[in-house]
Short mmCIF file of N, CA, C and O in Angstrom, two decimals:
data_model
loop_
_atom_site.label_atom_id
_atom_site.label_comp_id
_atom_site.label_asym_id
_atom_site.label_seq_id
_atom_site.Cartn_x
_atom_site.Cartn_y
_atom_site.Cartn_z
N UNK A 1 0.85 -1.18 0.00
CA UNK A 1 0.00 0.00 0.00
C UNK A 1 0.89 1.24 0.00
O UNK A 1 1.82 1.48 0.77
N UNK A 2 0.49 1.89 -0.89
CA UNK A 2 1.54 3.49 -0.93
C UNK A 2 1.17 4.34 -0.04
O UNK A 2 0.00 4.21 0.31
N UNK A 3 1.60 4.93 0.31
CA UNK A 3 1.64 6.02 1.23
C UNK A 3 0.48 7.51 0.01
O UNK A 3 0.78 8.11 -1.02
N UNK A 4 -0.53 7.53 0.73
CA UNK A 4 -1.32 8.85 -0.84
C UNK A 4 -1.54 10.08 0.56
O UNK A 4 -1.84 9.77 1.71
N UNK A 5 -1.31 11.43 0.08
CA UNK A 5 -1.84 12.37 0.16
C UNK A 5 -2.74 13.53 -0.66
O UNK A 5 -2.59 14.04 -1.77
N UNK A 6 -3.55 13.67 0.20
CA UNK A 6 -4.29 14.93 -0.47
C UNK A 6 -4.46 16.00 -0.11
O UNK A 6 -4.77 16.36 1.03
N UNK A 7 -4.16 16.95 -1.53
CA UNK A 7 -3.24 18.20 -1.53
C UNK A 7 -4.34 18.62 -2.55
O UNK A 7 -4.47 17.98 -3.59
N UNK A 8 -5.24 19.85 -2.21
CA UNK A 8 -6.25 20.91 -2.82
C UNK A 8 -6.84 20.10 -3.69
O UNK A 8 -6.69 20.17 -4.91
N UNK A 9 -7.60 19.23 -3.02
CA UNK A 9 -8.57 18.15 -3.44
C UNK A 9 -8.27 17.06 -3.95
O UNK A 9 -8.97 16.05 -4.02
N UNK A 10 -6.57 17.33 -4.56
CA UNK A 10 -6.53 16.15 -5.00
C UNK A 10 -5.30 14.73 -4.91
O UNK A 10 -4.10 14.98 -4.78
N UNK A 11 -5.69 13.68 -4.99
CA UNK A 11 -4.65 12.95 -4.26
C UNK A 11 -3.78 12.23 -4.83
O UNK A 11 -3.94 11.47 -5.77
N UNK A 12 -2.86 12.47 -4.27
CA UNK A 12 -0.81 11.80 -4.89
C UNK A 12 -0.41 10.82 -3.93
O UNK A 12 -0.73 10.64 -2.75
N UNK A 13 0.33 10.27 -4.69
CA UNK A 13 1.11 9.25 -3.93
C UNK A 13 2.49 9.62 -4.95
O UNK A 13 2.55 10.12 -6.07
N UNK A 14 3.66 9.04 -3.89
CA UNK A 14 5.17 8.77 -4.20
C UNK A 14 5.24 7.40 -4.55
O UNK A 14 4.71 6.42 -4.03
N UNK A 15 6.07 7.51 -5.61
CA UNK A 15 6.61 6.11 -5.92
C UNK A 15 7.84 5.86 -6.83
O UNK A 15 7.46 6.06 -7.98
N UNK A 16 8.88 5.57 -6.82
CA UNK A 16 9.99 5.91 -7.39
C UNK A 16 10.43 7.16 -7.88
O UNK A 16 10.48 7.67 -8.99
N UNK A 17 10.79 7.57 -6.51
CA UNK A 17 11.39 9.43 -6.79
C UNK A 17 10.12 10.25 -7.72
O UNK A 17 10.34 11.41 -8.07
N UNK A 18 9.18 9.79 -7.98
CA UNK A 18 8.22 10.76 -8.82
C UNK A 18 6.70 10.44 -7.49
O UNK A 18 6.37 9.56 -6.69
N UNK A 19 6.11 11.99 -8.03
CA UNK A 19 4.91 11.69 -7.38
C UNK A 19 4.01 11.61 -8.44
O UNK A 19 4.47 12.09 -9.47
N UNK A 20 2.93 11.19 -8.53
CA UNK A 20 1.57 10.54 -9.57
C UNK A 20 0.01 10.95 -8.80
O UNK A 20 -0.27 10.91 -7.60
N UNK A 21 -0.79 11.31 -9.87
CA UNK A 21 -1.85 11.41 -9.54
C UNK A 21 -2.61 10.12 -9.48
O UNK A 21 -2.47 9.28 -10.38
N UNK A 22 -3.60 9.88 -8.24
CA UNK A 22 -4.00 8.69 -7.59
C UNK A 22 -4.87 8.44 -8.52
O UNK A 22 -4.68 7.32 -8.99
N UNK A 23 -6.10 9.25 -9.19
CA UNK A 23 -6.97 8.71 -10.14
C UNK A 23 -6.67 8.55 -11.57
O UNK A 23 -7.45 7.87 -12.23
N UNK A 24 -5.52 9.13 -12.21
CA UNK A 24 -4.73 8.73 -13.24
C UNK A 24 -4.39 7.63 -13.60
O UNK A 24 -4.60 6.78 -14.47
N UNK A 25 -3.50 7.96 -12.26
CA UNK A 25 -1.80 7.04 -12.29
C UNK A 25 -1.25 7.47 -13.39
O UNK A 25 -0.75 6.56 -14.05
N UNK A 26 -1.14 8.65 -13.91
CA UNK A 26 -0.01 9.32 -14.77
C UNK A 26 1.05 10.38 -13.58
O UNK A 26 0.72 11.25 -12.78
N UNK A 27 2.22 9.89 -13.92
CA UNK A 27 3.49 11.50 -12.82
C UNK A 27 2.86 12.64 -13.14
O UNK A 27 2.78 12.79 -14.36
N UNK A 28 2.41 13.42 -12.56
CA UNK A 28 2.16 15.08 -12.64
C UNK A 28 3.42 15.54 -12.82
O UNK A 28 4.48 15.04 -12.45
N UNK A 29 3.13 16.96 -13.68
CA UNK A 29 4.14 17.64 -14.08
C UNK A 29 5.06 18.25 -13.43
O UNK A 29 4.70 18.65 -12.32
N UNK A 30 6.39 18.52 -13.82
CA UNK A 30 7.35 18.97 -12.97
C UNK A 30 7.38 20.35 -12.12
O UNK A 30 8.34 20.58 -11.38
N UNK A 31 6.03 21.49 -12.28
CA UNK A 31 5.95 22.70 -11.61
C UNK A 31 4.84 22.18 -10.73
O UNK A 31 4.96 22.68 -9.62
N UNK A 32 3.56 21.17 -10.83
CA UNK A 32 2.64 20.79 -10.01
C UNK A 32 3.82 19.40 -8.85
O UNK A 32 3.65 18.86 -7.76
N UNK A 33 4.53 19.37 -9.53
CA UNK A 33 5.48 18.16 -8.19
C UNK A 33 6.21 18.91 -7.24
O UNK A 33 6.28 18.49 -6.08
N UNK A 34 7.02 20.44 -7.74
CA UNK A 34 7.53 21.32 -6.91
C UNK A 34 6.23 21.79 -5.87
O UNK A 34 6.13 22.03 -4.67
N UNK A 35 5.77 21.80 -6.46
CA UNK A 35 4.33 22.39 -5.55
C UNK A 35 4.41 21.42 -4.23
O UNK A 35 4.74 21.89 -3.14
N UNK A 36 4.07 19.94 -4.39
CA UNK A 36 3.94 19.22 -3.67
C UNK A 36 5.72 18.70 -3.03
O UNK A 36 5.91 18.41 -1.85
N UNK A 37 6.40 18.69 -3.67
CA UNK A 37 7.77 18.66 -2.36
C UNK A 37 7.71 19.95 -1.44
O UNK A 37 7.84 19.90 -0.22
N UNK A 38 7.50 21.17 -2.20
CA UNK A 38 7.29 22.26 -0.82
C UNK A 38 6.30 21.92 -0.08
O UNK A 38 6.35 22.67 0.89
N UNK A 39 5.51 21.28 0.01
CA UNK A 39 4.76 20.62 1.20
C UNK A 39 4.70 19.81 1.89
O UNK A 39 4.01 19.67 2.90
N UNK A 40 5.64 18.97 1.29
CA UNK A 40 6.61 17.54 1.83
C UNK A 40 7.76 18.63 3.18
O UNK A 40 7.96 18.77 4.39
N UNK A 41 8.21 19.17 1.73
CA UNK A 41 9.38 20.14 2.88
C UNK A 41 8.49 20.65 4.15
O UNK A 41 8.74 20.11 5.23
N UNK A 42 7.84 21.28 4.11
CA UNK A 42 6.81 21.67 4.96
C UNK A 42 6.88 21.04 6.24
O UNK A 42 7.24 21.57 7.29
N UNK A 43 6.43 19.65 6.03
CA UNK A 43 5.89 18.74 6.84
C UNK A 43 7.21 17.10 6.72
O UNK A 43 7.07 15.91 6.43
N UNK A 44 8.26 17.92 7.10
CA UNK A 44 8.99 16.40 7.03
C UNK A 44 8.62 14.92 7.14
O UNK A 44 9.00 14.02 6.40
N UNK A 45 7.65 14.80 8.37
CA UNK A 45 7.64 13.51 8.58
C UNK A 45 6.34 13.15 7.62
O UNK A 45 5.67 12.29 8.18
N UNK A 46 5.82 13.52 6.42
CA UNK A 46 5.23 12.87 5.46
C UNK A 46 6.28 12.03 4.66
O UNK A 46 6.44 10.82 4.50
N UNK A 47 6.84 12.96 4.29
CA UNK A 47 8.73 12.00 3.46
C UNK A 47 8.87 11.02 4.24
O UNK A 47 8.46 10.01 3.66
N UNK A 48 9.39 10.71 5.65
CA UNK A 48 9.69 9.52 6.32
C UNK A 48 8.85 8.43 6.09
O UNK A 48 9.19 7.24 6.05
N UNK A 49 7.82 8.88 5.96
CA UNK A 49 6.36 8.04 6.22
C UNK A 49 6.91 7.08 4.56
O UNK A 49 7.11 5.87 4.50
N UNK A 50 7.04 8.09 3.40
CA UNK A 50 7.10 7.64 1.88
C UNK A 50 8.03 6.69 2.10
O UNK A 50 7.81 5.48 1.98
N UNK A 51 9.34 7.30 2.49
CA UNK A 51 10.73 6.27 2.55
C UNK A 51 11.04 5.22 3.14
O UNK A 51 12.01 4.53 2.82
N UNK A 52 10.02 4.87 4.33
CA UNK A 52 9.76 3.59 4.26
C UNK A 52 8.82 2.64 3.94
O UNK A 52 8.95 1.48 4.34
N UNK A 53 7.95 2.99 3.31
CA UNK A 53 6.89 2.40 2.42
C UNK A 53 7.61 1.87 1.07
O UNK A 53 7.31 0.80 0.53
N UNK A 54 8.67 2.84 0.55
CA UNK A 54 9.60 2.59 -0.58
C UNK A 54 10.17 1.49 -0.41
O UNK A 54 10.04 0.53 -1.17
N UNK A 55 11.06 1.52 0.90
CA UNK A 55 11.94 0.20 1.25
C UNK A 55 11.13 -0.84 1.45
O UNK A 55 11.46 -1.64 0.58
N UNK A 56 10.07 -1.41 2.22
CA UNK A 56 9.01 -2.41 2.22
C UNK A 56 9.11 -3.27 1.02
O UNK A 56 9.50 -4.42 0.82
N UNK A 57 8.38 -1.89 -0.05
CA UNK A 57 8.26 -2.61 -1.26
C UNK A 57 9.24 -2.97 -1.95
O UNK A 57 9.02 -3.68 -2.93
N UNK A 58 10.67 -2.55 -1.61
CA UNK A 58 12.05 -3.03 -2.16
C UNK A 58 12.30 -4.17 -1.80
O UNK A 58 12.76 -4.98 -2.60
N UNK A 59 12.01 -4.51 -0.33
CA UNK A 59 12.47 -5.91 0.22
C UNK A 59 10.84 -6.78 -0.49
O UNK A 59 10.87 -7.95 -0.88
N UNK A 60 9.99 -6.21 -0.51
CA UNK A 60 9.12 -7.38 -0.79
C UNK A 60 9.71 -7.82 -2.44
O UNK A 60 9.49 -8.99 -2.76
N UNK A 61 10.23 -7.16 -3.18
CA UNK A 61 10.17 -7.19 -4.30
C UNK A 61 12.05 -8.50 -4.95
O UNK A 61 12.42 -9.27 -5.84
N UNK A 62 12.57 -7.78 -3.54
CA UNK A 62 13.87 -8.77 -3.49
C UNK A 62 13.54 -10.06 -2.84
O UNK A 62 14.44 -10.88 -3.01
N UNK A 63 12.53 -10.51 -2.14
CA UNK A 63 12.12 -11.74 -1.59
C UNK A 63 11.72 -12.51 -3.27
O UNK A 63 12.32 -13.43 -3.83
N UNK A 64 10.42 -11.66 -3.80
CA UNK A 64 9.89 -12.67 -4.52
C UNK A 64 11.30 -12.86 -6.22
O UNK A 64 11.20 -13.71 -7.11
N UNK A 65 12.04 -12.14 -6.13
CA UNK A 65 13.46 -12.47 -6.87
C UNK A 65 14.10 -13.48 -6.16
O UNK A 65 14.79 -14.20 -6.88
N UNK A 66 14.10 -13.71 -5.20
CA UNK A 66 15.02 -14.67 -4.80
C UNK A 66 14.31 -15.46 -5.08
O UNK A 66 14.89 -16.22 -5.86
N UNK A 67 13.24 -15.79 -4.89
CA UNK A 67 12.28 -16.91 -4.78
C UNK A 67 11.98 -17.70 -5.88
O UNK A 67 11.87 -18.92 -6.01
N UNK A 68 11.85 -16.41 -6.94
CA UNK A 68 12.24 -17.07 -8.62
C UNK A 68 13.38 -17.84 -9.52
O UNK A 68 13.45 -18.52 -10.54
N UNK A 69 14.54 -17.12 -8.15
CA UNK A 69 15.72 -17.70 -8.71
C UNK A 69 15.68 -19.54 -7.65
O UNK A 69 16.31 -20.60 -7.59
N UNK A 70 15.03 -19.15 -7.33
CA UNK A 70 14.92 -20.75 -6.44
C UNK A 70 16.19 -20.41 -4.68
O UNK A 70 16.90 -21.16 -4.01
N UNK A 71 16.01 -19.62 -4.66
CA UNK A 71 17.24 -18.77 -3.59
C UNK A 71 16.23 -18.22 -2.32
O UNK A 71 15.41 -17.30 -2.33
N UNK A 72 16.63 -19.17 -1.21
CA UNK A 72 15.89 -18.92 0.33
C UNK A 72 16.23 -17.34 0.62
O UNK A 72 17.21 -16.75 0.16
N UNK A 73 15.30 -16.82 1.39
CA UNK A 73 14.99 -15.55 1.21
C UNK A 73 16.08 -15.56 2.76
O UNK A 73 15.77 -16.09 3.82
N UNK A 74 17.34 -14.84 2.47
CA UNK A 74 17.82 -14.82 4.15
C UNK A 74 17.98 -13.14 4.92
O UNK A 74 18.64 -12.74 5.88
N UNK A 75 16.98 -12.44 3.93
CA UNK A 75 16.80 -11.04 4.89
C UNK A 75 17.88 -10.19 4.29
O UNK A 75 18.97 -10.56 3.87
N UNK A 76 17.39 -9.03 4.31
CA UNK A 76 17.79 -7.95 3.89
C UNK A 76 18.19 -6.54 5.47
O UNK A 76 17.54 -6.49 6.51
N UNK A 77 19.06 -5.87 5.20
CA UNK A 77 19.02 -4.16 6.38
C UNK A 77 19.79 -3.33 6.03
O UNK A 77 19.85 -3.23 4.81
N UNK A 78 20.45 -2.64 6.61
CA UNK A 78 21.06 -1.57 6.40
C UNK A 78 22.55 -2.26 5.78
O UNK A 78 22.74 -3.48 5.80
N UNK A 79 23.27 -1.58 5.39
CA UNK A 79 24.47 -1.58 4.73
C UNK A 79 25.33 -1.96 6.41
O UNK A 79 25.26 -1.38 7.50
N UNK A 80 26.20 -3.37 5.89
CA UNK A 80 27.34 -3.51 7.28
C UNK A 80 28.69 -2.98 6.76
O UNK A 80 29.56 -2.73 7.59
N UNK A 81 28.95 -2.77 5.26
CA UNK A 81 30.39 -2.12 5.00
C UNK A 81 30.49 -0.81 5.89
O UNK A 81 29.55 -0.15 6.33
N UNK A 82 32.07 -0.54 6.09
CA UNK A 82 32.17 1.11 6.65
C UNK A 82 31.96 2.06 5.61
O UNK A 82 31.57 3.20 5.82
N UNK A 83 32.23 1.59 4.48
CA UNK A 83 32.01 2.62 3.23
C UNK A 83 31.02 3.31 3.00
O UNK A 83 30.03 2.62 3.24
N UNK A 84 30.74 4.27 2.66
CA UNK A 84 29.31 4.58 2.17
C UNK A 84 29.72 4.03 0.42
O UNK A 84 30.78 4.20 -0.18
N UNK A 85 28.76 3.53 0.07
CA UNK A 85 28.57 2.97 -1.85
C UNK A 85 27.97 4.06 -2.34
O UNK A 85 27.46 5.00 -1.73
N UNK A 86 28.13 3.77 -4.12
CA UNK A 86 27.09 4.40 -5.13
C UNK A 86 27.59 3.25 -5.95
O UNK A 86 28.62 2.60 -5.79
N UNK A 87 26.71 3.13 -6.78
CA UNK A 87 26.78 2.23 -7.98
C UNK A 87 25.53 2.65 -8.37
O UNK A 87 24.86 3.67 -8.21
N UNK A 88 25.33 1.03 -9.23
CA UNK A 88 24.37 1.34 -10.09
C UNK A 88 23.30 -0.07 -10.35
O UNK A 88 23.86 -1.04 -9.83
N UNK A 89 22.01 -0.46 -10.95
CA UNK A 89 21.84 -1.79 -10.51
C UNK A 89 22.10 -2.36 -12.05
O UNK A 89 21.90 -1.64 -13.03
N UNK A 90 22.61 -3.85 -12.17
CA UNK A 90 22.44 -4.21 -13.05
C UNK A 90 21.97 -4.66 -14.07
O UNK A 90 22.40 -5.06 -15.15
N UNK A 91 20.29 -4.46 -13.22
CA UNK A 91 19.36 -5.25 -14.30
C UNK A 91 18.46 -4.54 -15.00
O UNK A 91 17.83 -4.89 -16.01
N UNK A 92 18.44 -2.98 -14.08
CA UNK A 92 17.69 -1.93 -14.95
C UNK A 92 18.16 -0.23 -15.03
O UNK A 92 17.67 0.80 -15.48
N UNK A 93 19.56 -0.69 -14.22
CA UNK A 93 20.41 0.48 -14.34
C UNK A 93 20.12 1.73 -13.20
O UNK A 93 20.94 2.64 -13.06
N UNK A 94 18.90 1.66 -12.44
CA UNK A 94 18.75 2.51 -11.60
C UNK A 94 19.81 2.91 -10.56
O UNK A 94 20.61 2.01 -10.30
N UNK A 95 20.00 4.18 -9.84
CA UNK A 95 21.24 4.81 -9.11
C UNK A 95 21.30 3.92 -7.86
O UNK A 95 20.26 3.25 -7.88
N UNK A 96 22.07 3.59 -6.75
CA UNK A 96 22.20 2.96 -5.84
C UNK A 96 22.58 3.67 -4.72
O UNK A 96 23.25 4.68 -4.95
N UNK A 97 22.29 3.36 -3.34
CA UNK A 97 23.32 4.32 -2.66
C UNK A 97 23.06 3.55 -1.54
O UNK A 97 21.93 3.29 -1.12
N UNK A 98 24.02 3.22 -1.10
CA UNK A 98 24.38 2.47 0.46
C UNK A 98 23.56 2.77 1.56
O UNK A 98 23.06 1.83 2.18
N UNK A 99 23.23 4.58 2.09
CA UNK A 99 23.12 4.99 2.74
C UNK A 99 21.58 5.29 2.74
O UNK A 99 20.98 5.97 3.58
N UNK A 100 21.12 4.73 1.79
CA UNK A 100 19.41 5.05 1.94
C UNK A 100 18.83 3.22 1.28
O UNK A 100 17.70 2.82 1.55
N UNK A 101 19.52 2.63 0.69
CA UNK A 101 19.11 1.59 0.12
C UNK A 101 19.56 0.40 1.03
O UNK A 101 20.72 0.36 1.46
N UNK A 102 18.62 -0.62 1.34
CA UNK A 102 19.62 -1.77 1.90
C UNK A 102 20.34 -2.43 1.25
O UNK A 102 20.73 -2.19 0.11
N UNK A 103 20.70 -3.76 2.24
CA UNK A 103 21.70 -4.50 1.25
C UNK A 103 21.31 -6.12 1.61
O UNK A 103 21.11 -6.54 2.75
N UNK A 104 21.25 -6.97 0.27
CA UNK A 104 21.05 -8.62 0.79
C UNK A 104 22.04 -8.98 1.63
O UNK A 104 23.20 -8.56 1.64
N UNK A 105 21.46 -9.90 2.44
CA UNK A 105 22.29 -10.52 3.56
C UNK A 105 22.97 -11.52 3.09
O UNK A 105 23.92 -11.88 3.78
N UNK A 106 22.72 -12.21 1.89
CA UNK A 106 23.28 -13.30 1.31
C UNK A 106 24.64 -13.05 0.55
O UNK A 106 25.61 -13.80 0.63
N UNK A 107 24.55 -11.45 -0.49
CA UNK A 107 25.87 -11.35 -1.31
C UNK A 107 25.79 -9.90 -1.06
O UNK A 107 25.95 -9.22 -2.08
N UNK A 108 25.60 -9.25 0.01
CA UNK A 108 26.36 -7.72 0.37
C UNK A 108 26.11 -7.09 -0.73
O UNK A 108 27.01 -6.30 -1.01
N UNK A 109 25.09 -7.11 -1.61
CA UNK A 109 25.22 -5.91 -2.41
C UNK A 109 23.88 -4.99 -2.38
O UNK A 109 22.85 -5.66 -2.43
N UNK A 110 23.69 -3.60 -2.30
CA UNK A 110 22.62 -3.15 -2.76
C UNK A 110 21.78 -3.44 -3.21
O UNK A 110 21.89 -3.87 -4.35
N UNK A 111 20.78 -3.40 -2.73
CA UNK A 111 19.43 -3.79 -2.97
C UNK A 111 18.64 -2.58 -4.23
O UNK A 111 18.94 -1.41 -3.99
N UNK A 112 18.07 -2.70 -4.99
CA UNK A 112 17.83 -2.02 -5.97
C UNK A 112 16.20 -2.22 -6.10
O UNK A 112 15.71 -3.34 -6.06
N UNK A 113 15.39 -1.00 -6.27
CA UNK A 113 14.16 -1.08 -6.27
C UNK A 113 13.21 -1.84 -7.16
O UNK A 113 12.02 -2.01 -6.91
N UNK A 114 13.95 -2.33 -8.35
CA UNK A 114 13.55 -3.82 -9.08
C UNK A 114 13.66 -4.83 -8.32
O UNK A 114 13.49 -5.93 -8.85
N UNK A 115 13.96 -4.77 -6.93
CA UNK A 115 13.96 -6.53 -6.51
C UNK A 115 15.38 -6.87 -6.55
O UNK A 115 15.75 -7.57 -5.61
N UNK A 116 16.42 -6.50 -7.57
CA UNK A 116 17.69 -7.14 -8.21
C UNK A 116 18.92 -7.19 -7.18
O UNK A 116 18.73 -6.39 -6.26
N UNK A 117 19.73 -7.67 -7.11
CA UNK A 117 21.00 -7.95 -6.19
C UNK A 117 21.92 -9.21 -6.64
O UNK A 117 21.41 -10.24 -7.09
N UNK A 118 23.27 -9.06 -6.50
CA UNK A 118 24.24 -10.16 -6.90
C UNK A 118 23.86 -11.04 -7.25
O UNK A 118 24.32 -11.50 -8.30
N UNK A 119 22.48 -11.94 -6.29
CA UNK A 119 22.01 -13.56 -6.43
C UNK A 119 21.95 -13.62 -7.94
O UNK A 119 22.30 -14.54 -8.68
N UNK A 120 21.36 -12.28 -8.26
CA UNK A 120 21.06 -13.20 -9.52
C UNK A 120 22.04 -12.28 -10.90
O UNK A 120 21.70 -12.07 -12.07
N UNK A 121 23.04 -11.97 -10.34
CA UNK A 121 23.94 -11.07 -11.41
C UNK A 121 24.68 -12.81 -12.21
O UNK A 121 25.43 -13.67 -11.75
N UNK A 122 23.94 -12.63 -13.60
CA UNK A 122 24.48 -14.08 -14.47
C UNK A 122 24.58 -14.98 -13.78
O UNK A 122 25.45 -15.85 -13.70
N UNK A 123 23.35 -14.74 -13.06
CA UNK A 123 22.93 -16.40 -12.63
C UNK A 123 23.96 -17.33 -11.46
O UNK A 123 24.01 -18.49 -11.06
N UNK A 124 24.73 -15.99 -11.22
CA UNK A 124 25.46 -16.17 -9.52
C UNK A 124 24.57 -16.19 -8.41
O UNK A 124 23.58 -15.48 -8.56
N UNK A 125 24.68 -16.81 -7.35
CA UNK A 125 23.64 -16.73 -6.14
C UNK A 125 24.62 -17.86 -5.23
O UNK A 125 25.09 -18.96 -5.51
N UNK A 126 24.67 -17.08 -4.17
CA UNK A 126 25.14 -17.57 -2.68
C UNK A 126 24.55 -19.12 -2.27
O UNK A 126 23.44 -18.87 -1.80
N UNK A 127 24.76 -20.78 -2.20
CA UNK A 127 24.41 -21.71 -1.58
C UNK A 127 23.58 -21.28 -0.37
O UNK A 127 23.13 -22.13 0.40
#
């Protein structure tokens, strides 16, 4: 379930860095989205509320990948390297970042909002 607000009648939800109109489901335009981050800004803890609704659906989405690859689901959290990362994912190219994204517990890598991670980079995956 997404996180939706409504903003002068009408209601948005966040969902991959864009916000969308709820009875659409088309992204609203880039001067009606400024509109609505200054009201995000506004009200910080609406953002918190989004950013982990985001991650949820990241880990739900890396369970049912593992699951396809035939690979026991052994949990996902925060990044254990000292590094902070950036990369990138490999299966649909989206940005990565250590410090807001988790990481599989199985092959340490970033978790990517397709579901995607090492297990299944060419069909590699952890016993």
């Amino acid at each position: 379930m997404r996180q939706k607000f409504v903003i002068d009648g009408r209601m948005y939800y966040y969902h991959d860095s864009n916000w969308y109109d709820e009875k659409t489901q088309i992204q609203i335009p880039v001067i009606e989205a400024n509109k609505v981050n200054a009201l995000v800004r506004e009200y910080p803890e609406l953002l918190a509320a989004i950013a982990a609704e985001e991650r949820k659906e990241q880990v739900e989405r890396h369970e049912l990948r593992l699951k396809d690859l035939g690979v026991g689901y052994r949990g996902s959290g925060p990044s254990t390297r000292w590094s902070h990362r950036w990369a990138h994912c490999w299966a649909c190219h989206h940005p990565l970042d250590s410090a807001v994204d988790p990481e599989c517990s199985v092959c340490h890598w970033i978790l990517c909002r397709c579901g995607a991670c090492g297990c299944g980079y060419y069909g590699w995956h952890a016993a």
